[in-house]
Amino acid sequence: MSSPNGKSIYGDAEARRRRTLDAAAELLDEGGYTALTIRSVAARAGTSTGLIYQYFTDKQDIFATLLNESQLESARFVAALPRDRGVAALVAAVIPESARQWARIGRLAAVWRDLDAREGRDSTGARRTARESVGRLRVTAEQYNAELLRAITEAAQAEGRPLREDPAMLPFVLSGLMGVADTLVNNWAAHLDPADLVEFTADAITRGISR
């Protein structure tokens, strides 16, 4: 039995969906993708597998949904950053957010690529519908990339910095962000102050894309 506002005798539907995603994120943090099963998510969320299947097709659907959320969160974060402090300051502000997202989900990028590849080989309309969240991954990734490029371009304009006009510029920035995020998350440079590493990386990226 349910009511028009989305609530039922079992509670609020959106709250249950959110609890499911939060439980899945915790399992990913603790044990990686192999720890993510419908049964384990249900146990962590305090619900049943049947209820989870009302919102998600399978564990790939849950994972893809978390990735989409992560990318949209990052896009909103970048969109809100000030542009008047220059490119290096903007990149330095993006690095901690990149590290936060990398620690949460980004390290499972290989799973993401696998999902995308399998989706591309799928020729049945029904399966594509079931994998709607997987199909959105490319869209949300492009949204984040476009937001980051816009922010960098506007920050460069604000300080009068000419940028290199090269299609490799954005992939170069993204690679730099991913590399330093991985270093920060795994503490690969324990002998360095993280703030110094962030500053150095931001300056290096800025010089690399300037002309």
Short mmCIF file of C-alpha atoms in Angstrom, two decimals:
data_model
loop_
_atom_site.label_atom_id
_atom_site.label_comp_id
_atom_site.label_asym_id
_atom_site.label_seq_id
_atom_site.Cartn_x
_atom_site.Cartn_y
_atom_site.Cartn_z
CA MET A 1 0.00 0.00 0.00
CA SER A 2 1.39 3.36 -0.98
CA SER A 3 0.33 6.98 -1.00
CA PRO A 4 0.73 9.74 -3.63
CA ASN A 5 3.70 11.24 -1.80
CA GLY A 6 5.80 8.11 -2.41
CA LYS A 7 5.52 6.76 1.12
CA SER A 8 4.19 3.37 2.09
CA ILE A 9 3.76 1.22 5.14
CA TYR A 10 7.43 0.26 4.61
CA GLY A 11 8.70 3.84 4.71
CA ASP A 12 9.78 6.49 2.26
CA ALA A 13 10.82 5.03 -1.12
CA GLU A 14 13.52 7.62 -1.81
CA ALA A 15 14.94 7.16 1.68
CA ARG A 16 15.20 3.40 1.09
CA ARG A 17 16.92 3.97 -2.24
CA ARG A 18 19.35 6.40 -0.62
CA ARG A 19 20.06 3.97 2.21
CA THR A 20 20.80 1.29 -0.38
CA LEU A 21 23.31 3.51 -2.19
CA ASP A 22 24.99 4.57 1.04
CA ALA A 23 25.33 0.94 2.09
CA ALA A 24 26.82 0.06 -1.30
CA ALA A 25 29.33 2.91 -1.03
CA GLU A 26 30.45 1.64 2.38
CA LEU A 27 30.94 -1.88 1.01
CA LEU A 28 32.96 -0.53 -1.91
CA ASP A 29 35.17 1.43 0.47
CA GLU A 30 35.74 -1.63 2.63
CA GLY A 31 36.13 -4.44 0.13
CA GLY A 32 36.04 -3.15 -3.42
CA TYR A 33 33.73 -4.27 -6.18
CA THR A 34 33.82 -7.95 -5.20
CA ALA A 35 32.29 -7.04 -1.83
CA LEU A 36 29.33 -5.48 -3.60
CA THR A 37 26.54 -8.04 -3.86
CA ILE A 38 22.81 -7.58 -3.63
CA ARG A 39 22.72 -9.76 -0.52
CA SER A 40 25.52 -7.81 1.21
CA VAL A 41 23.95 -4.47 0.30
CA ALA A 42 20.60 -5.61 1.66
CA ALA A 43 22.19 -6.76 4.93
CA ARG A 44 24.10 -3.48 5.33
CA ALA A 45 21.06 -1.35 4.47
CA GLY A 46 18.78 -3.35 6.76
CA THR A 47 16.36 -4.21 3.98
CA SER A 48 15.51 -7.16 1.73
CA THR A 49 16.94 -8.15 -1.63
CA GLY A 50 13.45 -7.94 -3.06
CA LEU A 51 13.15 -4.27 -2.13
CA ILE A 52 16.54 -3.50 -3.64
CA TYR A 53 15.46 -5.05 -6.93
CA GLN A 54 12.59 -2.58 -6.99
CA TYR A 55 15.11 0.22 -7.52
CA PHE A 56 18.13 -1.42 -9.15
CA THR A 57 18.55 -4.11 -11.78
CA ASP A 58 21.66 -5.63 -10.23
CA LYS A 59 24.90 -4.68 -8.53
CA GLN A 60 26.25 -3.14 -11.76
CA ASP A 61 23.27 -0.81 -11.78
CA ILE A 62 24.02 0.23 -8.18
CA PHE A 63 27.70 0.78 -8.98
CA ALA A 64 26.94 2.82 -12.08
CA THR A 65 24.46 4.95 -10.13
CA LEU A 66 27.14 5.73 -7.54
CA LEU A 67 29.58 6.67 -10.30
CA ASN A 68 27.03 8.99 -11.86
CA GLU A 69 26.41 10.66 -8.52
CA SER A 70 30.14 11.04 -7.97
CA GLN A 71 30.69 12.72 -11.32
CA LEU A 72 27.75 15.08 -10.90
CA GLU A 73 28.93 16.04 -7.40
CA SER A 74 32.35 16.88 -8.82
CA ALA A 75 30.82 18.88 -11.67
CA ARG A 76 28.79 20.96 -9.21
CA PHE A 77 31.88 21.47 -7.06
CA VAL A 78 33.92 22.76 -10.00
CA ALA A 79 31.07 24.98 -11.20
CA ALA A 80 31.01 26.75 -7.83
CA LEU A 81 34.74 27.51 -7.70
CA PRO A 82 35.85 31.15 -8.05
CA ARG A 83 37.59 32.05 -11.31
CA ASP A 84 39.30 35.26 -10.24
CA ARG A 85 42.28 33.62 -8.52
CA GLY A 86 43.83 32.16 -11.64
CA VAL A 87 44.29 28.70 -13.11
CA ALA A 88 46.77 27.35 -10.55
CA ALA A 89 44.51 28.27 -7.63
CA LEU A 90 41.54 26.69 -9.35
CA VAL A 91 43.41 23.46 -10.07
CA ALA A 92 44.70 23.39 -6.49
CA ALA A 93 41.11 23.62 -5.27
CA VAL A 94 40.02 20.78 -7.55
CA ILE A 95 42.72 18.35 -6.37
CA PRO A 96 41.27 17.63 -2.88
CA GLU A 97 37.84 17.00 -4.41
CA SER A 98 39.43 14.66 -6.96
CA ALA A 99 41.17 12.80 -4.16
CA ARG A 100 37.93 12.52 -2.19
CA GLN A 101 36.09 11.04 -5.13
CA TRP A 102 39.04 8.82 -6.06
CA ALA A 103 39.10 7.39 -2.56
CA ARG A 104 35.40 6.66 -2.74
CA ILE A 105 34.94 5.15 -6.18
CA GLY A 106 37.52 6.30 -8.69
CA ARG A 107 39.97 3.49 -7.98
CA LEU A 108 37.42 1.12 -9.52
CA ALA A 109 37.84 2.74 -12.94
CA ALA A 110 38.63 -0.66 -14.48
CA VAL A 111 35.15 -1.85 -13.50
CA TRP A 112 33.71 1.29 -15.07
CA ARG A 113 35.52 0.58 -18.36
CA ASP A 114 34.30 -3.01 -18.29
CA LEU A 115 30.70 -1.92 -17.78
CA ASP A 116 30.98 0.58 -20.62
CA ALA A 117 32.48 -2.00 -22.97
CA ARG A 118 29.81 -4.59 -22.25
CA GLU A 119 27.09 -2.00 -22.69
CA GLY A 120 28.52 -1.12 -26.08
CA ARG A 121 28.34 -4.76 -27.23
CA ASP A 122 24.76 -5.19 -26.08
CA SER A 123 22.28 -5.14 -28.94
CA THR A 124 18.99 -5.78 -27.13
CA GLY A 125 16.80 -2.83 -26.32
CA ALA A 126 15.61 -4.43 -23.09
CA ARG A 127 19.11 -4.76 -21.71
CA ARG A 128 19.95 -1.18 -22.64
CA THR A 129 16.90 -0.04 -20.70
CA ALA A 130 17.99 -2.11 -17.71
CA ARG A 131 21.43 -0.51 -17.96
CA GLU A 132 20.18 3.07 -18.20
CA SER A 133 22.50 4.07 -15.36
CA VAL A 134 25.46 2.58 -17.24
CA GLY A 135 24.52 4.50 -20.35
CA ARG A 136 24.46 7.72 -18.34
CA LEU A 137 28.09 7.27 -17.27
CA ARG A 138 29.44 8.72 -20.48
CA VAL A 139 27.01 11.63 -20.23
CA THR A 140 27.93 12.55 -16.66
CA ALA A 141 31.63 12.16 -17.45
CA GLU A 142 31.24 14.59 -20.32
CA GLN A 143 29.35 16.98 -18.05
CA TYR A 144 32.22 16.98 -15.56
CA ASN A 145 34.82 17.37 -18.30
CA ALA A 146 32.94 20.28 -19.85
CA GLU A 147 32.56 21.99 -16.46
CA LEU A 148 36.26 21.59 -15.71
CA LEU A 149 37.31 22.91 -19.11
CA ARG A 150 34.96 25.88 -18.73
CA ALA A 151 36.34 26.68 -15.29
CA ILE A 152 39.96 26.50 -16.45
CA THR A 153 39.23 28.64 -19.50
CA GLU A 154 37.44 31.29 -17.46
CA ALA A 155 40.17 31.32 -14.81
CA ALA A 156 42.79 31.77 -17.53
CA GLN A 157 40.83 34.64 -19.04
CA ALA A 158 40.52 36.28 -15.63
CA GLU A 159 44.28 36.39 -15.17
CA GLY A 160 45.13 37.03 -18.82
CA ARG A 161 46.82 33.66 -19.25
CA PRO A 162 46.88 32.22 -22.80
CA LEU A 163 46.13 28.50 -22.93
CA ARG A 164 47.40 25.99 -25.42
CA GLU A 165 44.83 25.20 -28.08
CA ASP A 166 45.25 21.46 -28.25
CA PRO A 167 42.73 18.62 -27.91
CA ALA A 168 45.17 16.90 -25.56
CA MET A 169 44.95 19.70 -23.02
CA LEU A 170 41.94 18.42 -21.08
CA PRO A 171 43.09 14.76 -21.02
CA PHE A 172 46.45 16.06 -19.75
CA VAL A 173 44.73 17.91 -16.90
CA LEU A 174 42.52 14.93 -16.06
CA SER A 175 45.52 12.61 -16.02
CA GLY A 176 47.37 14.95 -13.70
CA LEU A 177 44.42 15.17 -11.34
CA MET A 178 44.01 11.39 -11.31
CA GLY A 179 47.70 10.84 -10.65
CA VAL A 180 47.95 13.23 -7.73
CA ALA A 181 44.64 11.97 -6.33
CA ASP A 182 45.98 8.42 -6.32
CA THR A 183 49.20 9.60 -4.66
CA LEU A 184 47.28 11.43 -1.93
CA VAL A 185 44.79 8.65 -1.28
CA ASN A 186 47.46 5.94 -1.05
CA ASN A 187 50.02 8.20 0.66
CA TRP A 188 52.65 7.33 -1.93
CA ALA A 189 54.58 10.51 -1.04
CA ALA A 190 54.53 10.21 2.75
CA HIS A 191 57.73 12.26 3.01
CA LEU A 192 55.96 15.29 1.52
CA ASP A 193 53.47 17.70 3.02
CA PRO A 194 50.26 17.08 1.03
CA ALA A 195 49.76 20.84 0.69
CA ASP A 196 53.18 21.15 -0.97
CA LEU A 197 52.35 18.33 -3.38
CA VAL A 198 49.03 19.96 -4.27
CA GLU A 199 50.70 23.32 -4.88
CA PHE A 200 53.49 21.81 -6.99
CA THR A 201 51.05 19.75 -9.07
CA ALA A 202 48.71 22.68 -9.65
CA ASP A 203 51.63 24.84 -10.79
CA ALA A 204 52.98 22.08 -13.06
CA ILE A 205 49.59 21.49 -14.67
CA THR A 206 49.09 25.22 -15.17
CA ARG A 207 52.48 25.62 -16.84
CA GLY A 208 51.83 22.52 -18.96
CA ILE A 209 48.63 23.94 -20.47
CA SER A 210 49.86 27.53 -20.86
CA ARG A 211 51.61 28.99 -23.87
#
